[in-house]
Amino acid sequence: METRGCSGCQKPIHFNLESTKKKVKSIPVYCSDCQEWKKKYPTYDFQHRAFFVYDENMKAWLNQYKFMGDIRLAGTFAYKWTQIKKEYPTYIYCPIPLSEKRRTERGFNQVSEMLKAARIPFQMLLKREKHLLAQAKNTRKERLEMPQPFELAVTFSKIQNKKILIIDDVYTTGQTLFHAADCLQVAQPKIIRTISLAR
């Protein structure tokens, strides 16, 4: 069996046919999610990476940190987040924002707090005016049908011809990151990449 990470989001893809092995190694391969995103956003050169697999241990950690509000855990993976300064040295780091209602309920933005703990400078290029049901409570279908929740929080000049790294905690369907990228694309950045703690 041949296993490779999706060229778009790193999701493991398994191939059972012996005849596909040579072909798989020589060309990009995409998971079903990324194939759909490529249809919807044909001009977007999507490349995502994640530090960890979203398994039961990560789910439990995120529940304690994010939903139980244990902000003391923000620095747990600082050693991982510091890598982005070396790997994306000329990028503007843009955390996914929360709505004001969600931030008030939670007490903090889980992404920006992790970056603060790792001493990573960031800019809030986006704002989230619409308050929607928490993603963890949505079905897969509801996540994929989620309307655009973001607006630009800065002028075009802050984004135009800049390299942007959008940062989130978990990549599930990709909908949140694609909405964020789609919003930023209006200001014509030089390049957009995305990264998350887990996938």
Short mmCIF file of C-alpha atoms in Angstrom, two decimals:
data_model
loop_
_atom_site.label_atom_id
_atom_site.label_comp_id
_atom_site.label_asym_id
_atom_site.label_seq_id
_atom_site.Cartn_x
_atom_site.Cartn_y
_atom_site.Cartn_z
CA MET A 1 0.00 0.00 0.00
CA GLU A 2 1.26 3.45 -0.92
CA THR A 3 0.62 6.33 1.48
CA ARG A 4 1.27 9.98 0.76
CA GLY A 5 0.21 13.26 2.28
CA CYS A 6 -2.25 15.36 0.30
CA SER A 7 -0.36 18.01 -1.67
CA GLY A 8 -2.82 20.59 -0.41
CA CYS A 9 -3.44 19.83 3.26
CA GLN A 10 -1.18 16.90 4.29
CA LYS A 11 -4.07 14.50 4.91
CA PRO A 12 -2.78 10.91 4.46
CA ILE A 13 -3.98 9.31 1.23
CA HIS A 14 -3.75 5.54 0.80
CA PHE A 15 -3.35 3.84 -2.57
CA ASN A 16 -4.04 0.14 -2.99
CA LEU A 17 -3.15 -0.35 -6.64
CA GLU A 18 0.43 -1.42 -7.30
CA SER A 19 0.30 0.23 -10.71
CA THR A 20 -0.32 3.66 -9.22
CA LYS A 21 2.84 3.77 -7.10
CA LYS A 22 5.17 5.23 -9.70
CA LYS A 23 2.56 7.71 -10.84
CA VAL A 24 1.72 8.79 -7.28
CA LYS A 25 5.35 9.59 -6.52
CA SER A 26 5.76 11.79 -9.57
CA ILE A 27 2.65 13.98 -9.48
CA PRO A 28 0.74 15.97 -6.82
CA VAL A 29 -2.14 14.10 -5.23
CA TYR A 30 -5.12 15.69 -3.49
CA CYS A 31 -7.67 14.42 -1.00
CA SER A 32 -11.39 14.71 -1.80
CA ASP A 33 -11.70 17.90 0.26
CA CYS A 34 -8.88 19.64 -1.60
CA GLN A 35 -10.24 18.48 -4.96
CA GLU A 36 -13.48 20.27 -4.11
CA TRP A 37 -11.61 23.40 -2.99
CA LYS A 38 -9.61 23.41 -6.23
CA LYS A 39 -12.88 23.40 -8.16
CA LYS A 40 -14.29 26.23 -6.08
CA TYR A 41 -11.07 28.29 -6.00
CA PRO A 42 -9.24 27.30 -9.22
CA THR A 43 -6.76 30.20 -9.11
CA TYR A 44 -5.75 29.78 -5.47
CA ASP A 45 -2.41 28.00 -4.97
CA PHE A 46 -3.41 26.28 -1.73
CA GLN A 47 -0.73 24.80 0.52
CA HIS A 48 -1.49 23.94 4.14
CA ARG A 49 0.61 22.34 6.83
CA ALA A 50 -0.16 21.19 10.36
CA PHE A 51 2.11 20.33 13.26
CA PHE A 52 0.03 17.45 14.63
CA VAL A 53 -2.65 14.95 13.73
CA TYR A 54 -6.02 15.76 15.31
CA ASP A 55 -6.34 12.59 17.38
CA GLU A 56 -8.04 11.88 20.70
CA ASN A 57 -5.14 13.30 22.72
CA MET A 58 -5.17 16.55 20.77
CA LYS A 59 -8.95 16.71 21.01
CA ALA A 60 -8.75 16.38 24.80
CA TRP A 61 -6.03 19.03 25.03
CA LEU A 62 -7.98 21.49 22.87
CA ASN A 63 -11.13 20.88 24.88
CA GLN A 64 -9.30 21.81 28.08
CA TYR A 65 -7.58 24.83 26.55
CA LYS A 66 -10.21 26.17 24.20
CA PHE A 67 -13.58 25.19 25.61
CA MET A 68 -12.74 24.92 29.31
CA GLY A 69 -10.83 28.20 29.06
CA ASP A 70 -7.55 26.99 30.56
CA ILE A 71 -5.37 29.76 29.15
CA ARG A 72 -2.38 28.41 31.10
CA LEU A 73 -2.03 25.84 28.31
CA ALA A 74 -1.38 28.48 25.65
CA GLY A 75 2.37 27.91 25.76
CA THR A 76 2.24 24.10 25.51
CA PHE A 77 3.30 24.04 21.88
CA ALA A 78 5.36 27.24 21.79
CA TYR A 79 8.35 25.18 20.65
CA LYS A 80 6.39 24.32 17.50
CA TRP A 81 5.06 27.79 16.78
CA THR A 82 8.54 29.31 16.95
CA GLN A 83 9.38 27.29 13.84
CA ILE A 84 7.27 29.55 11.64
CA LYS A 85 9.73 32.43 12.08
CA LYS A 86 12.36 30.28 10.38
CA GLU A 87 10.11 28.66 7.81
CA TYR A 88 8.05 31.76 6.93
CA PRO A 89 10.47 34.59 7.85
CA THR A 90 9.08 37.31 5.57
CA TYR A 91 5.39 36.60 6.12
CA ILE A 92 2.78 38.54 8.06
CA TYR A 93 1.27 36.16 10.63
CA CYS A 94 -2.51 36.44 10.64
CA PRO A 95 -4.51 34.53 13.30
CA ILE A 96 -8.10 33.57 12.58
CA PRO A 97 -10.23 36.07 14.54
CA LEU A 98 -13.18 35.35 16.81
CA SER A 99 -16.39 37.33 16.88
CA GLU A 100 -16.60 39.73 19.80
CA LYS A 101 -19.35 37.60 21.35
CA ARG A 102 -17.26 34.42 21.09
CA ARG A 103 -14.15 36.13 22.45
CA THR A 104 -16.15 37.46 25.40
CA GLU A 105 -17.61 34.00 26.10
CA ARG A 106 -14.25 32.26 25.86
CA GLY A 107 -12.22 35.04 27.42
CA PHE A 108 -9.46 34.90 24.83
CA ASN A 109 -8.60 34.08 21.22
CA GLN A 110 -7.02 30.63 21.41
CA VAL A 111 -4.81 31.19 18.34
CA SER A 112 -3.42 34.61 19.18
CA GLU A 113 -2.73 33.49 22.77
CA MET A 114 -0.63 30.59 21.51
CA LEU A 115 1.34 33.01 19.34
CA LYS A 116 1.82 35.41 22.24
CA ALA A 117 3.12 32.58 24.40
CA ALA A 118 5.62 31.71 21.66
CA ARG A 119 6.55 35.39 21.23
CA ILE A 120 5.42 35.41 17.61
CA PRO A 121 4.41 38.87 16.35
CA PHE A 122 1.11 38.90 14.49
CA GLN A 123 -1.39 41.24 12.88
CA MET A 124 -5.17 40.93 12.97
CA LEU A 125 -5.79 41.51 9.27
CA LEU A 126 -9.32 40.12 9.50
CA LYS A 127 -12.32 40.72 11.70
CA ARG A 128 -15.32 38.53 12.31
CA GLU A 129 -18.49 40.55 12.59
CA LYS A 130 -20.89 37.63 12.19
CA HIS A 131 -21.39 35.40 15.21
CA LEU A 132 -22.00 31.83 14.09
CA LEU A 133 -22.43 28.53 15.91
CA ALA A 134 -19.08 27.20 17.13
CA GLN A 135 -17.52 25.03 14.41
CA ALA A 136 -17.14 22.08 16.77
CA LYS A 137 -20.93 21.96 17.09
CA ASN A 138 -21.56 21.96 13.33
CA THR A 139 -21.94 18.91 11.14
CA ARG A 140 -19.54 18.51 8.23
CA LYS A 141 -22.28 19.62 5.81
CA GLU A 142 -23.00 22.73 7.91
CA ARG A 143 -19.31 23.63 8.02
CA LEU A 144 -18.97 23.40 4.26
CA GLU A 145 -22.07 25.57 3.78
CA MET A 146 -20.94 28.22 6.27
CA PRO A 147 -21.32 31.75 4.81
CA GLN A 148 -18.35 34.10 4.60
CA PRO A 149 -17.85 35.36 8.19
CA PHE A 150 -14.80 37.59 7.66
CA GLU A 151 -14.10 41.18 6.64
CA LEU A 152 -10.83 43.02 6.21
CA ALA A 153 -9.72 44.78 9.38
CA VAL A 154 -7.00 46.83 7.66
CA THR A 155 -6.54 48.85 4.48
CA PHE A 156 -5.52 47.20 1.21
CA SER A 157 -2.03 48.69 1.48
CA LYS A 158 -1.34 46.56 4.56
CA ILE A 159 -1.90 43.40 2.51
CA GLN A 160 -1.12 44.19 -1.12
CA ASN A 161 2.01 42.41 -2.40
CA LYS A 162 2.65 40.98 1.09
CA LYS A 163 3.19 37.35 2.04
CA ILE A 164 0.47 36.21 4.45
CA LEU A 165 0.43 33.16 6.72
CA ILE A 166 -3.07 32.46 8.04
CA ILE A 167 -2.99 30.61 11.35
CA ASP A 168 -5.71 28.49 12.98
CA ASP A 169 -5.88 25.87 15.71
CA VAL A 170 -7.53 23.01 13.81
CA TYR A 171 -8.05 22.25 10.12
CA THR A 172 -11.20 20.16 9.69
CA THR A 173 -12.85 20.79 6.33
CA GLY A 174 -10.74 23.80 5.40
CA GLN A 175 -13.77 26.06 5.12
CA THR A 176 -12.60 28.62 7.70
CA LEU A 177 -9.15 28.99 6.15
CA PHE A 178 -10.54 29.23 2.63
CA HIS A 179 -12.98 31.95 3.72
CA ALA A 180 -10.08 33.84 5.30
CA ALA A 181 -7.90 33.47 2.20
CA ASP A 182 -10.78 34.48 -0.07
CA CYS A 183 -11.32 37.65 1.96
CA LEU A 184 -7.61 38.55 1.87
CA GLN A 185 -7.31 37.86 -1.87
CA VAL A 186 -9.34 40.98 -2.60
CA ALA A 187 -6.38 43.09 -1.44
CA GLN A 188 -3.99 41.25 -3.81
CA PRO A 189 -1.37 39.78 -1.46
CA LYS A 190 1.75 38.32 -3.05
CA ILE A 191 1.13 34.87 -1.61
CA ILE A 192 -1.07 33.20 1.01
CA ARG A 193 -0.19 30.09 2.97
CA THR A 194 -2.01 28.47 5.89
CA ILE A 195 -0.92 26.55 8.97
CA SER A 196 -2.69 24.97 11.93
CA LEU A 197 -1.78 23.26 15.15
CA ALA A 198 -3.62 20.10 14.10
CA ARG A 199 -5.19 18.50 11.04
#
